[in-house]
Amino acid sequence: MEQAKRPETMERITTAELAKAFIDEQVGELRKQIGDKKVLLALSGGVDSSVVAALLIKAVGQQLVCVHVNHGLLRKGEPEQVIKVFRDEMKANLIYVDATERFLGKLAGVSDPETKRKIIGGEFIEVFAEEAKKLEGIEFLAQGTIYPDILESEQGIKAHHNVGGLPPELNFELVEPVKLLYKDEVRVVGKELGLPDNMVYRQPFPGPGLGVRCPGAITRDRLEAVRESDAILREEFAKNGLEGKVWQYFTVVPDFKSTGIRDGKRTFDWPVIIRAVNTKDAITATVENVPYELMQHITDRIVHEVKGVNRVLYDFTPKPTATIEYE
């Protein structure tokens, strides 16, 4: 594929006025490209695919078919938010696929990080392809490719950033309306399109989801401990002014237990590790200095509200030597 190049004369999208001009231009281009045909989009709920969905809804309405696959590794409330924003509020043609049992069944007993990633990625492609084959009249595949993806790939587009590996018989033509934008520009466009802040400014979230924050073989109870503790952390950061200030924050529940005490009795439960970092390029990262009193409060909530947890740890390690994610 020939590498797309951002025109040197293209102005940085930093204001609502520039975003509106970009949206108007793209709506015209999308209508010209798609015509009266149908276009398919894998809608994860992340900012890139969400902005593409909102652009296409504005341009071609019900000609867009969105497929949201819940692999059971999403954060608390995310599938519900996608349905609320796109199906209920924007009246999108949205297909919701709950493939939780399918994914967790495939992942049962698998502890190697790379093997887990391959299972999650491969299974996602299979589920999406199955849904695509059920549909008629689809000629276009929309993707949330952005300019850094192109810059960082020798072949033009990072394989892990799009729905690569679809069966060749589907033979879709690509639609990539934000491929010349940087992430901060995509966010400005998303705001102008009316997407909610917690979707526009969503933290980076890995494709394998909570699967990489549940090191070792994923179990349902440990996965729920990650999901619930992460929800508490995000809620408290939002309440205390850290949402938007800290680049990425999440919890991890490793596959080992330690002794503790609850209601005067000995327990043998998991720890929750909190990770909160700041970075400009994700190549290096520093650890956020979270106020001690807030950490005490978050710890108290997690150990009392999350089942199977008896201690909370804070990861002070910068990148390098540690990576941001655990797997």
C-alpha angles and dihedrals in degrees: 000000000000111000114250114233127208109232112248088226094055109117119228111255102235104136138054090246093056090045091052091051090050092048093050091049094048094047088057092046093047093050089049094049099042101034110174095334129108127256128203126213132185100221112200098170092246119129097258098052091038093055091047089050092050091048092050093046088054092047106039107004113194092012085081117084114195121198117198112191116198105202092180092252098092125114121264112288097006100115089046091051093051091051093045096048100040108026100031103032105024094032092228123174093250129176113197117202118190102200095160096122092046094052097042090048091055091047097048111127094001112131105162109103096218093047090051091051092050092049093049094045095043094046091049090055091049094050092046092047091050090054092046092054090055091060127082130214097020111148102154135058116202120207136186094230111156131193098263088057089059094045093050097050127076090211097046103258129051109244093221093053098065141037094275122168099043114155110276092231089071087066098184125181111231124246113194110165098169099041093116095050131094119227095259090052091050088055092052090051090048091053091051090050089056100249115155118263094242088059097040094047097036113148120249109281123190121241092241087053118198088354089089091047092056098065116203125017109349116241124186095238094049091045089054090050089056092047096048096043090047090053091052092049093050092046093051094045089052092049092049100047098257097112105105092012096074115058098214135000132168145138132255128200110200124206100258136082136216136193123269143155128251125170090350093304132109116255132193107203145140129276123233115221118205119210122189120167142164125214142155099208106011088241091099128015138188127210119251115243098231113193111260094231091054091050089052090052094047090048092051092051095047097049092046100039105035117075118232097018126114106165141031126212131190119219108224095177117120126210110286113057093030125039118233095246123047097231 
